[in-house]
Coordinates of C-alpha atoms and ligand atoms in Angstrom, one line a residue:
X1 CA -113.3 -171.3 -97.1
X2 CA -112.1 -174.4 -98.9
X3 CA -114.3 -176.0 -101.6
X4 CA -115.7 -179.5 -101.4
X5 CA -114.1 -182.0 -103.8
X6 CA -117.3 -182.0 -105.9
X7 CA -117.5 -178.2 -106.2
X8 CA -116.5 -176.4 -109.4
X9 CA -113.0 -175.1 -108.9
X10 CA -112.3 -172.0 -111.0
X11 CA -108.7 -173.1 -111.4
X12 CA -109.9 -176.2 -113.1
X13 CA -112.5 -174.5 -115.3
X14 CA -113.1 -175.9 -118.7
X15 CA -112.3 -172.4 -120.0
X16 CA -113.7 -169.8 -122.3
X17 CA -114.5 -170.0 -126.0
X18 CA -111.8 -167.5 -126.6
X19 CA -108.7 -168.0 -124.5
X20 CA -107.8 -165.2 -122.2
X21 CA -105.0 -164.7 -119.7
X22 CA -106.2 -165.1 -116.1
X23 CA -107.2 -162.0 -114.2
X24 CA -104.6 -161.1 -111.5
X25 CA -106.9 -160.7 -108.6
X26 CA -110.1 -162.5 -109.5
X27 CA -111.1 -166.1 -110.0
X28 CA -112.7 -167.0 -113.4
X29 CA -116.1 -167.2 -111.9
X30 CA -115.8 -163.8 -110.1
X31 CA -114.8 -162.4 -113.4
X32 CA -117.9 -163.9 -115.1
X33 CA -120.1 -162.4 -112.4
X34 CA -118.5 -159.0 -112.9
X35 CA -119.0 -159.2 -116.7
X36 CA -122.6 -160.1 -116.2
X37 CA -123.2 -157.2 -113.8
X38 CA -121.6 -154.7 -116.2
X39 CA -123.6 -156.0 -119.2
X40 CA -126.4 -154.0 -120.9
X41 CA -128.8 -156.9 -120.6
X42 CA -128.4 -157.0 -116.9
X43 CA -129.3 -153.3 -116.5
X44 CA -132.5 -153.9 -118.6
X45 CA -133.7 -156.4 -116.0
X46 CA -134.8 -153.6 -113.8
X47 CA -137.5 -152.7 -116.2
X48 CA -138.7 -156.2 -117.1
X49 CA -141.7 -157.9 -115.6
X50 CA -141.5 -160.8 -113.3
X51 CA -145.3 -161.3 -112.8
X52 CA -146.6 -157.8 -112.4
X53 CA -145.9 -155.3 -115.1
X54 CA -143.4 -152.7 -114.1
X55 CA -145.8 -149.8 -114.2
X56 CA -148.3 -151.5 -111.9
X57 CA -146.4 -150.5 -108.8
X58 CA -142.9 -149.6 -107.6
X59 CA -142.6 -152.4 -105.0
X60 CA -143.3 -155.5 -107.1
X61 CA -140.4 -157.7 -108.0
X62 CA -138.7 -157.1 -111.3
X63 CA -136.4 -159.5 -113.1
X64 CA -133.5 -157.6 -111.5
X65 CA -134.7 -157.9 -107.9
X66 CA -135.8 -161.5 -108.5
X67 CA -132.3 -162.3 -109.8
X68 CA -130.7 -160.7 -106.8
X69 CA -132.9 -162.8 -104.5
X70 CA -131.9 -166.0 -106.4
X71 CA -128.3 -165.1 -106.0
X72 CA -128.7 -164.4 -102.3
X73 CA -130.5 -167.7 -101.6
X74 CA -128.1 -169.6 -103.8
X75 CA -125.0 -168.1 -102.1
X76 CA -126.2 -169.0 -98.6
X77 CA -126.8 -172.6 -99.5
X78 CA -123.6 -172.8 -101.5
X79 CA -121.6 -171.6 -98.6
X80 CA -123.0 -174.2 -96.3
X81 CA -122.3 -177.0 -98.8
X82 CA -118.8 -175.7 -99.6
X83 CA -119.8 -175.1 -103.2
X84 CA -118.5 -172.2 -105.3
X85 CA -120.5 -169.2 -104.2
X86 CA -119.2 -167.0 -107.0
X87 CA -120.3 -169.4 -109.7
X88 CA -123.8 -169.8 -108.2
X89 CA -124.0 -166.0 -108.1
X90 CA -122.9 -165.6 -111.7
X91 CA -125.4 -168.1 -112.9
X92 CA -128.2 -166.6 -110.8
X93 CA -127.5 -163.1 -112.0
X94 CA -127.5 -164.3 -115.6
X95 CA -130.3 -166.8 -115.6
X96 CA -133.1 -164.4 -116.7
X97 CA -131.1 -162.2 -119.1
X98 CA -132.9 -163.7 -122.0
X99 CA -136.4 -162.9 -120.8
X100 CA -138.6 -160.8 -123.1
X101 CA -140.5 -157.8 -121.9
X102 CA -143.8 -158.6 -120.1
X103 CA -142.6 -161.9 -118.6
X104 CA -143.9 -165.2 -119.9
X105 CA -146.6 -163.6 -121.9
X106 CA -144.0 -161.8 -124.1
X107 CA -142.0 -165.1 -124.5
X108 CA -145.1 -167.0 -125.6
X109 CA -146.1 -164.3 -128.1
X110 CA -142.6 -164.1 -129.6
X111 CA -142.3 -167.8 -129.9
X112 CA -145.6 -167.9 -131.8
X113 CA -144.5 -165.1 -134.1
X114 CA -141.3 -166.9 -135.0
X115 CA -143.1 -170.2 -135.6
X116 CA -145.8 -168.7 -137.7
X117 CA -143.3 -166.7 -139.7
X118 CA -141.3 -169.8 -140.4
X119 CA -142.6 -173.2 -139.3
X120 CA -139.0 -174.6 -139.4
X121 CA -137.9 -171.9 -136.8
X122 CA -136.6 -173.1 -133.5
X123 CA -138.9 -170.5 -131.9
X124 CA -138.1 -168.5 -128.8
X125 CA -137.1 -169.9 -125.5
X126 CA -135.8 -167.8 -122.7
X127 CA -133.1 -170.1 -121.4
X128 CA -131.6 -170.4 -124.8
X129 CA -132.0 -166.7 -125.2
X130 CA -130.1 -166.0 -122.0
X131 CA -127.2 -168.1 -123.4
X132 CA -127.5 -166.1 -126.7
X133 CA -127.3 -162.8 -124.8
X134 CA -124.0 -163.8 -123.1
X135 CA -122.6 -165.6 -126.2
X136 CA -123.7 -163.4 -129.1
X137 CA -125.7 -160.3 -128.3
X138 CA -123.6 -158.3 -125.9
X139 CA -121.2 -156.2 -127.8
X140 CA -118.4 -155.2 -125.5
X141 CA -115.2 -156.7 -126.7
X142 CA -113.1 -155.7 -129.6
X143 CA -112.5 -159.2 -131.0
X144 CA -115.7 -161.2 -130.5
X145 CA -119.4 -161.1 -129.7
X146 CA -120.7 -161.8 -126.2
X147 CA -119.1 -161.8 -122.8
X148 CA -116.9 -164.8 -123.3
X149 CA -118.0 -166.4 -120.1
X150 CA -116.5 -169.7 -118.7
X151 CA -118.0 -173.0 -119.6
X152 CA -119.4 -173.6 -116.1
X153 CA -121.4 -170.4 -116.1
X154 CA -122.7 -171.0 -119.6
X155 CA -123.6 -174.5 -118.7
X156 CA -125.7 -173.2 -115.7
X157 CA -127.4 -170.7 -117.9
X158 CA -128.5 -173.4 -120.4
X159 CA -130.9 -175.0 -117.9
X160 CA -133.1 -176.6 -120.5
X161 CA -132.8 -177.1 -124.2
X162 CA -134.7 -179.1 -126.8
X163 CA -132.7 -181.8 -128.5
X164 CA -133.1 -179.9 -131.8
X165 CA -131.7 -176.7 -130.4
X166 CA -129.0 -178.6 -128.6
X167 CA -127.9 -180.1 -132.0
X168 CA -127.5 -176.6 -133.4
X169 CA -125.4 -175.5 -130.5
X170 CA -123.4 -178.7 -130.6
X171 CA -122.6 -178.1 -134.3
X172 CA -121.1 -174.7 -133.4
X173 CA -119.4 -175.9 -130.2
X174 CA -118.7 -179.6 -130.3
X175 CA -118.6 -181.1 -126.8
X176 CA -119.8 -177.9 -125.4
X177 CA -122.7 -176.7 -123.1
X178 CA -125.4 -178.5 -125.2
X179 CA -123.7 -181.9 -125.2
X180 CA -125.6 -183.2 -122.3
X181 CA -128.9 -182.6 -124.1
X182 CA -127.6 -184.3 -127.2
X183 CA -126.0 -187.4 -125.6
X184 CA -128.8 -188.3 -123.3
X185 CA -131.5 -190.7 -124.4
X186 CA -134.5 -189.3 -122.4
X187 CA -136.4 -192.6 -122.6
X188 CA -133.8 -194.6 -120.8
X189 CA -132.2 -192.3 -118.3
X190 CA -132.5 -188.9 -116.7
X191 CA -130.7 -186.0 -118.3
X192 CA -127.0 -185.7 -117.6
X193 CA -126.6 -183.0 -115.0
X194 CA -124.6 -179.8 -114.9
X195 CA -122.4 -179.0 -111.9
X196 CA -123.8 -178.6 -108.4
X197 CA -123.7 -174.8 -108.6
X198 CA -125.9 -174.8 -111.7
X199 CA -128.3 -177.3 -110.0
X200 CA -128.4 -175.0 -107.0
X201 CA -129.1 -171.8 -108.9
X202 CA -132.0 -173.6 -110.5
X203 CA -133.6 -174.6 -107.2
X204 CA -132.9 -171.2 -105.7
X205 CA -134.8 -169.7 -108.6
X206 CA -137.8 -171.8 -107.6
X207 CA -137.6 -171.0 -103.9
X208 CA -137.3 -167.3 -104.7
X209 CA -140.2 -167.0 -107.0
X210 CA -142.5 -169.2 -104.9
X211 CA -141.9 -166.9 -101.9
X212 CA -141.9 -163.5 -103.6
X213 CA -144.9 -164.2 -105.8
X214 CA -146.9 -164.7 -102.6
X215 CA -145.7 -161.4 -101.3
X216 CA -146.4 -159.6 -104.6
X217 CA -149.7 -161.4 -105.0
X218 CA -150.9 -160.2 -101.6
X219 CA -149.5 -156.7 -102.2
X220 CA -151.5 -156.5 -105.5
X221 CA -154.7 -157.6 -103.7
X222 CA -155.1 -160.6 -106.0
X223 CA -154.3 -163.0 -103.2
X224 CA -155.4 -162.9 -99.5
X225 CA -153.9 -164.3 -96.4
X226 CA -157.0 -166.3 -95.8
X227 CA -156.9 -167.9 -99.2
X228 CA -153.2 -168.8 -98.7
X229 CA -154.1 -170.9 -95.6
X230 CA -155.1 -173.7 -98.1
X231 CA -151.4 -174.0 -99.0
X232 CA -149.8 -176.4 -96.5
X233 CA -146.4 -174.7 -96.6
X234 CA -147.9 -171.3 -95.9
X235 CA -150.4 -172.3 -93.3
X236 CA -147.8 -174.3 -91.3
X237 CA -145.5 -171.3 -90.9
X238 CA -148.3 -168.7 -90.5
X239 CA -149.7 -170.7 -87.6
X240 CA -146.3 -171.1 -86.1
X241 CA -145.6 -167.3 -86.4
X242 CA -149.0 -166.6 -84.8
X243 CA -148.3 -169.0 -81.9
X244 CA -145.1 -167.2 -81.1
X245 CA -146.4 -163.7 -81.6
X246 CA -150.0 -163.4 -80.4
X247 CA -152.0 -160.8 -82.4
X248 CA -149.6 -160.8 -85.3
X249 CA -151.5 -159.6 -88.4
X250 CA -151.2 -157.9 -91.8
X251 CA -147.9 -157.4 -93.5
X252 CA -145.8 -158.4 -90.5
X253 CA -147.6 -161.7 -90.3
X254 CA -147.1 -162.2 -94.0
X255 CA -143.4 -161.4 -93.9
X256 CA -142.8 -163.5 -90.8
X257 CA -144.5 -166.4 -92.6
X258 CA -142.5 -166.0 -95.8
X259 CA -139.3 -165.6 -93.8
X260 CA -139.9 -168.9 -92.0
X261 CA -141.0 -170.7 -95.2
X262 CA -137.7 -169.5 -96.9
X263 CA -135.6 -170.7 -94.0
X264 CA -137.3 -174.1 -93.9
X265 CA -136.7 -174.6 -97.6
X266 CA -133.1 -173.5 -97.4
X267 CA -132.3 -175.8 -94.5
X268 CA -134.3 -178.6 -96.3
X269 CA -132.1 -178.2 -99.4
X270 CA -129.0 -178.3 -97.3
X271 CA -130.0 -181.4 -95.5
X272 CA -131.4 -183.3 -98.5
X273 CA -128.4 -182.4 -100.7
X274 CA -125.9 -183.4 -98.0
X275 CA -127.7 -186.7 -97.7
X276 CA -127.6 -187.2 -101.5
X277 CA -123.9 -186.4 -101.6
X278 CA -123.2 -188.8 -98.7
X279 CA -125.1 -191.5 -100.5
X280 CA -123.4 -191.0 -103.9
X281 CA -120.2 -189.5 -102.7
X282 CA -119.1 -188.1 -106.0
X283 CA -115.3 -187.7 -106.1
X284 CA -115.3 -184.7 -108.4
X285 CA -117.4 -182.6 -110.8
X286 CA -117.3 -185.2 -113.5
X287 CA -118.9 -187.7 -111.2
X288 CA -121.5 -185.1 -110.3
X289 CA -122.3 -184.6 -114.0
X290 CA -122.8 -188.4 -114.5
X291 CA -125.0 -188.7 -111.4
X292 CA -128.7 -188.0 -111.0
X293 CA -129.5 -184.5 -109.7
X294 CA -128.0 -184.1 -106.3
X295 CA -129.2 -180.7 -105.2
X296 CA -132.7 -181.4 -104.1
X297 CA -135.5 -181.0 -101.5
X298 CA -136.6 -183.9 -99.3
X299 CA -139.6 -185.6 -100.9
X300 CA -141.9 -184.0 -98.4
X301 CA -140.7 -180.5 -99.1
X302 CA -140.7 -181.2 -102.9
X303 CA -144.4 -182.1 -102.5
X304 CA -145.2 -178.9 -100.5
X305 CA -143.3 -176.8 -103.0
X306 CA -145.2 -178.3 -105.9
X307 CA -148.5 -177.6 -104.1
X308 CA -147.6 -174.0 -103.6
X309 CA -146.6 -173.7 -107.2
X310 CA -149.9 -175.2 -108.3
X311 CA -151.8 -172.7 -106.0
X312 CA -149.9 -169.8 -107.5
X313 CA -150.6 -171.0 -111.0
X314 CA -154.3 -171.3 -110.5
X315 CA -154.9 -168.3 -108.3
X316 CA -152.2 -165.7 -109.4
X317 CA -150.7 -166.4 -112.8
X318 CA -154.2 -167.3 -114.1
X319 CA -156.0 -164.5 -112.3
X320 CA -158.3 -162.7 -114.7
X321 CA -156.6 -159.4 -114.0
X322 CA -153.2 -160.9 -114.8
X323 CA -154.5 -162.6 -117.9
X324 CA -155.9 -159.3 -119.1
X325 CA -152.5 -157.6 -119.1
X326 CA -151.1 -160.8 -120.6
X327 CA -153.3 -160.4 -123.7
X328 CA -152.4 -156.7 -124.1
X329 CA -148.7 -157.6 -123.7
X330 CA -148.9 -160.3 -126.4
X331 CA -150.6 -157.8 -128.7
X332 CA -147.7 -155.4 -128.3
X333 CA -145.1 -158.1 -129.1
X334 CA -147.1 -159.4 -132.1
X335 CA -147.5 -155.9 -133.5
X336 CA -143.9 -155.0 -133.1
X337 CA -142.8 -158.3 -134.7
X338 CA -145.0 -157.7 -137.7
X339 CA -143.9 -154.0 -138.1
X340 CA -140.2 -154.7 -137.9
X341 CA -140.4 -157.7 -140.3
X342 CA -142.3 -155.5 -142.8
X343 CA -140.1 -152.5 -142.3
X344 CA -136.7 -153.3 -140.8
X345 CA -135.7 -149.6 -141.1
X346 CA -137.9 -149.0 -138.0
X347 CA -135.1 -150.7 -136.0
X348 CA -131.8 -149.0 -135.2
X349 CA -129.2 -149.6 -137.9
X350 CA -127.0 -151.7 -135.6
X351 CA -129.7 -154.4 -135.6
X352 CA -130.2 -154.3 -139.4
X353 CA -126.4 -154.7 -139.6
X354 CA -126.8 -158.1 -138.0
X355 CA -128.8 -159.5 -140.9
X356 CA -127.4 -162.6 -142.7
X357 CA -124.8 -161.6 -145.3
X358 CA -123.6 -158.6 -143.3
X359 CA -121.3 -160.5 -141.0
X360 CA -118.0 -158.9 -139.9
X361 CA -115.0 -160.6 -138.3
X362 CA -116.4 -159.8 -134.9
X363 CA -120.0 -160.3 -135.5
X364 CA -122.0 -163.3 -136.8
X365 CA -125.1 -162.7 -139.0
X366 CA -128.6 -164.1 -138.4
X367 CA -131.9 -164.5 -140.2
X368 CA -134.0 -161.3 -140.2
X369 CA -136.7 -162.9 -138.0
X370 CA -134.1 -163.9 -135.5
X371 CA -132.6 -160.4 -135.5
X372 CA -136.1 -158.9 -135.0
X373 CA -136.8 -161.4 -132.2
X374 CA -133.5 -160.5 -130.5
X375 CA -134.3 -156.8 -130.7
X376 CA -137.8 -157.3 -129.2
X377 CA -136.5 -159.7 -126.5
X378 CA -134.0 -157.2 -125.4
X379 CA -136.6 -154.5 -124.8
X380 CA -137.8 -153.4 -121.4
X381 CA -141.5 -153.3 -120.7
X382 CA -141.6 -149.6 -121.0
X383 CA -139.5 -149.3 -124.1
X384 CA -141.7 -151.9 -125.9
X385 CA -144.8 -150.0 -124.9
X386 CA -143.3 -146.7 -126.2
X387 CA -142.2 -148.3 -129.4
X388 CA -145.7 -149.7 -129.8
X389 CA -147.2 -146.3 -129.2
X390 CA -144.8 -144.7 -131.7
X391 CA -145.5 -147.3 -134.4
X392 CA -149.1 -148.0 -133.9
X393 CA -150.3 -144.8 -132.3
X394 CA -152.0 -146.9 -129.6
X395 CA -151.5 -146.7 -125.9
X396 CA -152.0 -150.3 -124.6
X397 CA -150.8 -149.8 -121.1
X398 CA -151.5 -146.7 -119.0
X399 CA -148.4 -145.8 -117.2
Ligands
MG401 MG1 -135.9 -166.8 -112.6

């Protein structure tokens, strides 16, 4: 299918940091997608927490299945808007590569560790870490660190970035993926935007987790169908499902409601984005980057989605049972950080070899606390638990 004039065209890509000859049978974005799927960090996603810890049940989402759902939703919408499906897929599959074990709890703990170790530290942020994984931490090529992905995929991965971190990236890569966070004066104008495919992957992420967290929340017993009736988006489609299928109950009722909710949001994004494109009619990707965000919900759906997010925050992410595992997870991360900082030899040699002063032509060095943070961030939930057990002699999670 032909691409819209405002889609990212792989033939017009802004290229890779290290120039490579084109692949004979694949576009640049297909190649990025393939590199991501073959990476080590991608395989780790299967044992990383989305909301529920991996050992709590086999059917909960993990970072991997979440990323696949984001890619599926993103591709469907991209196809209908004539955007580049492969690019949306590549961004979706890579967007969570930088997540620590134990979900946001792990990230918050690692951020606090870095900042208390060194108040001048940039701390830990998963978007930035996802970029770091594909730019620096994967070791697969003879001549350079990282996966050497195209600009457009990397731009999509760097969804948010503080001005301070952006200045660091900009210093290494002038005019690169962090430029939009450097150039923009937040007080006078909205952020400059990435391409439409990146905007879409971002919104697909939100649609995916809002829906699957309801499913996982009910599966875990922490949310009930009755309680969910207070959420407009949910109650609207659960009543509709019941009106069409008398007597529908339990999981089939839940799935039918979620299915309808997902469809409604997908069609809403298609319609609202088409309307925004008609209004602004960007001629090309540069015009998209200069414009306000174009991939969007209608205002009504945006409100409903925000209500659902608020509900999940209050009733699921802040549920006492979730918070209890959160505290245990944070303790694991804090203990590991302290132990490796005090005794780096507890890490595999390959990580110690990345300390500042030990650079090689292929590999850049980093401060010890950053190397330790990279090592911990790369761990799966179960590896982190086992390491904690090995080093502290304590079993924090029963698995
Ligand atoms: Mg995500």
